[in-house]
PDB file of C-alpha atoms in Angstrom:
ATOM      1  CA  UNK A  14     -17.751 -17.292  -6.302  1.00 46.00           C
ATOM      2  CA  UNK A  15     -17.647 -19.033  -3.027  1.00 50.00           C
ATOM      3  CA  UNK A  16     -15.148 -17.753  -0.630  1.00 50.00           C
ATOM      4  CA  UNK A  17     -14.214 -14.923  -2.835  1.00 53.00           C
ATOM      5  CA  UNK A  18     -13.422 -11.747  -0.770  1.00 53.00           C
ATOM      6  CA  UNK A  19     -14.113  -7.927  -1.930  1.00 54.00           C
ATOM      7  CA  UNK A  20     -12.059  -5.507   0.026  1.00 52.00           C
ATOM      8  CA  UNK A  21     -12.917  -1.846  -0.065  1.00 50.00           C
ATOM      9  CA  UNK A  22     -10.689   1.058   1.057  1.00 53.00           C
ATOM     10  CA  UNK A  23     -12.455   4.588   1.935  1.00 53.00           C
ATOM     11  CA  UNK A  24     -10.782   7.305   2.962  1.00 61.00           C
ATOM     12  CA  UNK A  25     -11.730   8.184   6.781  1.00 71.00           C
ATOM     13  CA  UNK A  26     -14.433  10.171   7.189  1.00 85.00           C
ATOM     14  CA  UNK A  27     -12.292  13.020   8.659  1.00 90.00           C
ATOM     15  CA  UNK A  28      -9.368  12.889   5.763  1.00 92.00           C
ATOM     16  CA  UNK A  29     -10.770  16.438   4.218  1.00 96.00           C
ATOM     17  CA  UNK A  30     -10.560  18.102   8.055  1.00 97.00           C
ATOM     18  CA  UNK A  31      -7.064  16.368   8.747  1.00 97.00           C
ATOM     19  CA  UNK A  32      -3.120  17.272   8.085  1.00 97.00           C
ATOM     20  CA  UNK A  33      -0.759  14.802   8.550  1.00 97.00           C
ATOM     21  CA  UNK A  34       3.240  15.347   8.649  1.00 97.00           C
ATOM     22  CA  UNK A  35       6.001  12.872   9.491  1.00 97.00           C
ATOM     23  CA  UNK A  36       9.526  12.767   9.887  1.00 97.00           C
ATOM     24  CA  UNK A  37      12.294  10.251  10.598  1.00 97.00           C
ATOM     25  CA  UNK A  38      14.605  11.777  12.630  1.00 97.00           C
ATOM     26  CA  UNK A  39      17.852  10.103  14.042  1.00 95.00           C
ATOM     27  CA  UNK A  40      17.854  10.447  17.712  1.00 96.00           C
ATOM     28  CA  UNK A  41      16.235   8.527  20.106  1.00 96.00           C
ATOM     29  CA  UNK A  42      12.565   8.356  20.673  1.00 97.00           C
ATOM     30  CA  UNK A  43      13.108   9.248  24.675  1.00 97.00           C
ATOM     31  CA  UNK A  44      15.438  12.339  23.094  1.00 97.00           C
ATOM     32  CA  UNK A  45      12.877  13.387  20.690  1.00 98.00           C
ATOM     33  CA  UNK A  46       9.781  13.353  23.030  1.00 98.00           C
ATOM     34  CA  UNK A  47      11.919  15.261  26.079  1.00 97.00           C
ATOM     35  CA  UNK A  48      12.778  17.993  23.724  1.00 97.00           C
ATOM     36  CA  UNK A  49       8.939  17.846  22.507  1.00 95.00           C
ATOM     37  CA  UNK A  50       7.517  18.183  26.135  1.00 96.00           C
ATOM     38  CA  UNK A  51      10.214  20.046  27.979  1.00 96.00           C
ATOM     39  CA  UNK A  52       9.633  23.990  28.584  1.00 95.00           C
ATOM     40  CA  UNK A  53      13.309  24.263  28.005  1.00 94.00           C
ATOM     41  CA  UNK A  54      13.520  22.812  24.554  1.00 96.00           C
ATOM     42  CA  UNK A  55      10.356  23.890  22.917  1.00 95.00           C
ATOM     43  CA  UNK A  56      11.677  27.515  23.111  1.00 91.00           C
ATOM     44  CA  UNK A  57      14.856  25.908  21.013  1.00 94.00           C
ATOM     45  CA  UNK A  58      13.358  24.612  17.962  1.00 96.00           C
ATOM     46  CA  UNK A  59       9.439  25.445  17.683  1.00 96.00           C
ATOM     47  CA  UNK A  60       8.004  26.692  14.900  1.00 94.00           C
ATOM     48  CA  UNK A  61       8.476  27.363  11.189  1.00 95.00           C
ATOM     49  CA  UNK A  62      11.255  28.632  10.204  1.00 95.00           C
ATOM     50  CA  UNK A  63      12.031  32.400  11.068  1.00 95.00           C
ATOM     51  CA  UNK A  64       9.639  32.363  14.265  1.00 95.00           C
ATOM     52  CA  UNK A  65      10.242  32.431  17.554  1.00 95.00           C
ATOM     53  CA  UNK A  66       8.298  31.642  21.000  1.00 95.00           C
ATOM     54  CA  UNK A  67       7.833  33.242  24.130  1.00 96.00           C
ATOM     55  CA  UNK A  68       5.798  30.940  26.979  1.00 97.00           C
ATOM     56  CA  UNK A  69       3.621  32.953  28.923  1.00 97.00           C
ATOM     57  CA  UNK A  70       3.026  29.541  31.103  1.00 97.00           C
ATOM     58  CA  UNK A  71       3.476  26.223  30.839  1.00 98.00           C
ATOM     59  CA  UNK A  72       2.744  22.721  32.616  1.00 98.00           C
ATOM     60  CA  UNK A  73       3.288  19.453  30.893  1.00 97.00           C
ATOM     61  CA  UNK A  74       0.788  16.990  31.949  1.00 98.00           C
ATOM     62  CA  UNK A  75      -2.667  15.934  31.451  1.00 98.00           C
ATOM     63  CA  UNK A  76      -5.066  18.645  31.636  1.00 98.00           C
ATOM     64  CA  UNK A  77      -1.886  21.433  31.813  1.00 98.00           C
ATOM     65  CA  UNK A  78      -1.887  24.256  29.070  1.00 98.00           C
ATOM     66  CA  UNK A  79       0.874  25.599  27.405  1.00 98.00           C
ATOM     67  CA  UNK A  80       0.295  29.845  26.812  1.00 98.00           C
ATOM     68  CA  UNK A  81       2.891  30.855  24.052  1.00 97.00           C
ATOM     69  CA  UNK A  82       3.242  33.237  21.499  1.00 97.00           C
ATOM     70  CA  UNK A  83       4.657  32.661  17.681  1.00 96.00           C
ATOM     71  CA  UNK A  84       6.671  35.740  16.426  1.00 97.00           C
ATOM     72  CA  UNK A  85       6.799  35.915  12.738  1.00 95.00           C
ATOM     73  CA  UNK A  86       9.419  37.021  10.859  1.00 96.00           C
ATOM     74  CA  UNK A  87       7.468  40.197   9.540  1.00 96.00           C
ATOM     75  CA  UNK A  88       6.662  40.929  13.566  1.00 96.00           C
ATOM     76  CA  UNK A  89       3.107  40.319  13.720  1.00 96.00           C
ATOM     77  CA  UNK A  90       2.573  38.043  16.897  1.00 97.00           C
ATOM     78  CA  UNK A  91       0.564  34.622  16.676  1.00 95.00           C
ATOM     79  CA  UNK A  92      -0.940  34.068  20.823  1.00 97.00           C
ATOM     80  CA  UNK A  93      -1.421  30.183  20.796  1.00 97.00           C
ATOM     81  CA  UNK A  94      -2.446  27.995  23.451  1.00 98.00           C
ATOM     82  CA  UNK A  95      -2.375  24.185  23.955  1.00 98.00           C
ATOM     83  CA  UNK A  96      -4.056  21.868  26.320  1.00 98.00           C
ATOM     84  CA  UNK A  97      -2.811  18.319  26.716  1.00 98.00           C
ATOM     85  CA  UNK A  98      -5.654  16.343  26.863  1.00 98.00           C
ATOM     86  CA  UNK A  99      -3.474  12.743  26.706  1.00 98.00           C
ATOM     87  CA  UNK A 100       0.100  11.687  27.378  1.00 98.00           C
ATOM     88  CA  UNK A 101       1.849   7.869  26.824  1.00 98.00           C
ATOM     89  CA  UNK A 102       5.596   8.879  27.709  1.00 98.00           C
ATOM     90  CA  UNK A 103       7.769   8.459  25.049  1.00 98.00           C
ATOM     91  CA  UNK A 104       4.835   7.338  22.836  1.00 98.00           C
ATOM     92  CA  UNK A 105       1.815   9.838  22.388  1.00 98.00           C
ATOM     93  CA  UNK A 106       0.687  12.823  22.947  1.00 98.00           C
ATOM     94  CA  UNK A 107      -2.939  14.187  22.396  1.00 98.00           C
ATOM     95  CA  UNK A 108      -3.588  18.444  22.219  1.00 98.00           C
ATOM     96  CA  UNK A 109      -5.981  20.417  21.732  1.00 98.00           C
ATOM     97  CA  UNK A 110      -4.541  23.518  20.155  1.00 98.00           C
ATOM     98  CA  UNK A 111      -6.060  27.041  19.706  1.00 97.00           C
ATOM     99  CA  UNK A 112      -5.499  30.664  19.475  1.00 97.00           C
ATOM    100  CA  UNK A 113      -6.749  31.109  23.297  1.00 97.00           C
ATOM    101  CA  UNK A 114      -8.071  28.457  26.294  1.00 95.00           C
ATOM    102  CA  UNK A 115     -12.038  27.962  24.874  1.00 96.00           C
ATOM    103  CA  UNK A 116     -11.300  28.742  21.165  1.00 97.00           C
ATOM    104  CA  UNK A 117     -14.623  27.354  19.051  1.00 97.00           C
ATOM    105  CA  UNK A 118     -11.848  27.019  16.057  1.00 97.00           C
ATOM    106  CA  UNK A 119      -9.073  25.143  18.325  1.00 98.00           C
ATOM    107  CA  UNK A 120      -8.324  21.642  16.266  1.00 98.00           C
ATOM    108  CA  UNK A 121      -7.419  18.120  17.574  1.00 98.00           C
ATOM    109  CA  UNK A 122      -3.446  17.040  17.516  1.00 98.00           C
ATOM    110  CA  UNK A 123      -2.334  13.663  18.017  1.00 98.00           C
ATOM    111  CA  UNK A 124       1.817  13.728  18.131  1.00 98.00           C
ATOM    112  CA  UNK A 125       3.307  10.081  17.814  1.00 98.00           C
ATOM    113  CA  UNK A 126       7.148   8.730  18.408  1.00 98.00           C
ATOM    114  CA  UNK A 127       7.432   5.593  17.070  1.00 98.00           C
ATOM    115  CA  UNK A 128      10.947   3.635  17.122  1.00 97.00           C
ATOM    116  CA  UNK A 129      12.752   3.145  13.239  1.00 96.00           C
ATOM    117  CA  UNK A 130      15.395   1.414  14.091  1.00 95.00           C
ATOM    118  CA  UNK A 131      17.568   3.844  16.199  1.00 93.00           C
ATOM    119  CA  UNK A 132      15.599   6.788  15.452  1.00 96.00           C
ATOM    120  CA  UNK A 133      12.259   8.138  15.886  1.00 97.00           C
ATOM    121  CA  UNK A 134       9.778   8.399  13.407  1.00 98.00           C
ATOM    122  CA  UNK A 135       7.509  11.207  14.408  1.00 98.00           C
ATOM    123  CA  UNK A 136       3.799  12.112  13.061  1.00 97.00           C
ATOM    124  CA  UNK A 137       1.866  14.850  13.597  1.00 97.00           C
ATOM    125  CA  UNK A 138      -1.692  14.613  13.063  1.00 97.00           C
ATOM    126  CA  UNK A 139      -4.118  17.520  13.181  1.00 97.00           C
ATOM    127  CA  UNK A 140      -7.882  17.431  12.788  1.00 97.00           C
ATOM    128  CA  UNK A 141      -9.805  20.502  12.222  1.00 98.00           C
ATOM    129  CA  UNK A 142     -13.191  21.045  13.032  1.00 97.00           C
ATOM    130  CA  UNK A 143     -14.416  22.065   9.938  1.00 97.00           C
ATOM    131  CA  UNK A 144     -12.901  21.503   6.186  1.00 97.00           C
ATOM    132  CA  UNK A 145     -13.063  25.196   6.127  1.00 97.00           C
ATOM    133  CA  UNK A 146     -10.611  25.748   8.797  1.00 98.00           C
ATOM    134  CA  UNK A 147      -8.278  23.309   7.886  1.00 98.00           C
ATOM    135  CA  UNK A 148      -8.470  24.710   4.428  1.00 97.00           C
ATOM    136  CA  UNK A 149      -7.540  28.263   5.743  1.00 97.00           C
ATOM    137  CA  UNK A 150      -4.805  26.824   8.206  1.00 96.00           C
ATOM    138  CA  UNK A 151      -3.300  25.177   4.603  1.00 97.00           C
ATOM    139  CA  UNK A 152      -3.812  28.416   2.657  1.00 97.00           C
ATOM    140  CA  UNK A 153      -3.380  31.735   4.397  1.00 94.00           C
ATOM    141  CA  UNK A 154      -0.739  30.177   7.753  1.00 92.00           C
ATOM    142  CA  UNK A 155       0.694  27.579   5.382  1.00 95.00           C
ATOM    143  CA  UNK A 156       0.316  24.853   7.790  1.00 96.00           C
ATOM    144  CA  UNK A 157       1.990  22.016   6.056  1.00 97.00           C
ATOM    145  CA  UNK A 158       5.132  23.631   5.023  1.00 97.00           C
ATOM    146  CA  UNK A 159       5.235  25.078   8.806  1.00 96.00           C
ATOM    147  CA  UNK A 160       4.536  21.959   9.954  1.00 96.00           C
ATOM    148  CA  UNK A 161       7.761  20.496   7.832  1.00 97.00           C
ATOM    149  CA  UNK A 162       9.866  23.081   9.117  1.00 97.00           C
ATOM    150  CA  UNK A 163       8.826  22.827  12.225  1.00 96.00           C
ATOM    151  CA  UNK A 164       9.766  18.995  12.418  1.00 97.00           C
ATOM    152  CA  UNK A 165      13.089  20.109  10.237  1.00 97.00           C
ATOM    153  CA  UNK A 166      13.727  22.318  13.390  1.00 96.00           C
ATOM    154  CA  UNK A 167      13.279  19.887  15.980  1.00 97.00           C
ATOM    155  CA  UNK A 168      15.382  17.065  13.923  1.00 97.00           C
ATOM    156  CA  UNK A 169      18.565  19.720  13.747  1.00 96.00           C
ATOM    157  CA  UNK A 170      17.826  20.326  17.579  1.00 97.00           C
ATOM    158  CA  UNK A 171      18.052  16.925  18.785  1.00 96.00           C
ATOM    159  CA  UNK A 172      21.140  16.057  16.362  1.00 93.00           C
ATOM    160  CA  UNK A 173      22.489  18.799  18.337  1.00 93.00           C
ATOM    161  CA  UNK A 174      21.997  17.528  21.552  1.00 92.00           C
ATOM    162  CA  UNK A 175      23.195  13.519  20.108  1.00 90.00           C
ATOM    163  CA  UNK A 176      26.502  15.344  18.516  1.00 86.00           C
ATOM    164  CA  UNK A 177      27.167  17.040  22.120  1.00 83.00           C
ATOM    165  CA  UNK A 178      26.576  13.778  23.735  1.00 76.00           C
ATOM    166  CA  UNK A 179      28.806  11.766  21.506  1.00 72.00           C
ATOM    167  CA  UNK A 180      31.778  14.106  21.434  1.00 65.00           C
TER     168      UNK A 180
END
């Protein structure tokens, strides 16, 4: 069969590591990535729902960390830390994301805003070092459905802020 073409679609190598969560959320993309890179906003909206944050330190910019910790509903305390390792203003953001700075478990995060019209479709995409440890941050922390609410959180923020503007 001359110029017949076969196409073949894998799944990336790194699918059984990786967690993926999106979100179309009306406000605009500038909107949505202040209130994801702002000290002041973060403490608004992140986090699944029932949890809080307290920032120990924090300094937005390539190569700055972010020192937080998650309080659960139930009061057991969750110390997190972030590194930015890439930022594309109001477009990207790249993390690496752990329980403490040098954390042999910390996994990957790529954060995109990418215009939908008016709004802002975000994605969060987080790759795990190991299948184990992404299977662990799925099962025992529930990382997808915190990573829904967390997005659910953020969209209700920024309406918020577009409903103060507007009025």
């Amino acid at each position: 069969m001359a110029g017949a073409r076969q196409e073949t679609r894998t799944e990336p190598a790194t699918a059984d590591r990786e967690i993926v969560i999106s979100r179309v959320i009306d406000a605009p993309r500038e909107l949505v990535f202040e209130a994801f890179t702002e000290v002041r906003h973060l403490s608004r909206w992140w986090g699944p729902e029932g949890f809080t944050t307290t920032t120990r330190s924090f300094e937005f910019r390539e190569g700055g960390e972010w020192d937080f910790v998650q309080h659960g509903p139930d009061g057991t305390d969750y110390p997190e830390w972030i590194t930015w390792t890439a930022i594309v203003p109001p477009e990207r953001i790249a993390m690496l994301h752990g329980e403490f700075r040098g954390d042999p478990n910390a996994f990957e995060s790529v954060v995109t805003f990418d215009l939908d019209g008016a709004a802002t479709r975000i994605e969060m995409r987080a790759l795990f070092p190991t299948k184990k440890l992404r299977d662990e941050a799925v099962e025992k922390y529930h990382a997808i459905e915190g990573g829904q609410q967390t997005l659910s959180s953020l969209a209700a923020y920024v309406t918020e802020i577009v409903k103060g503007v507007e009025d």
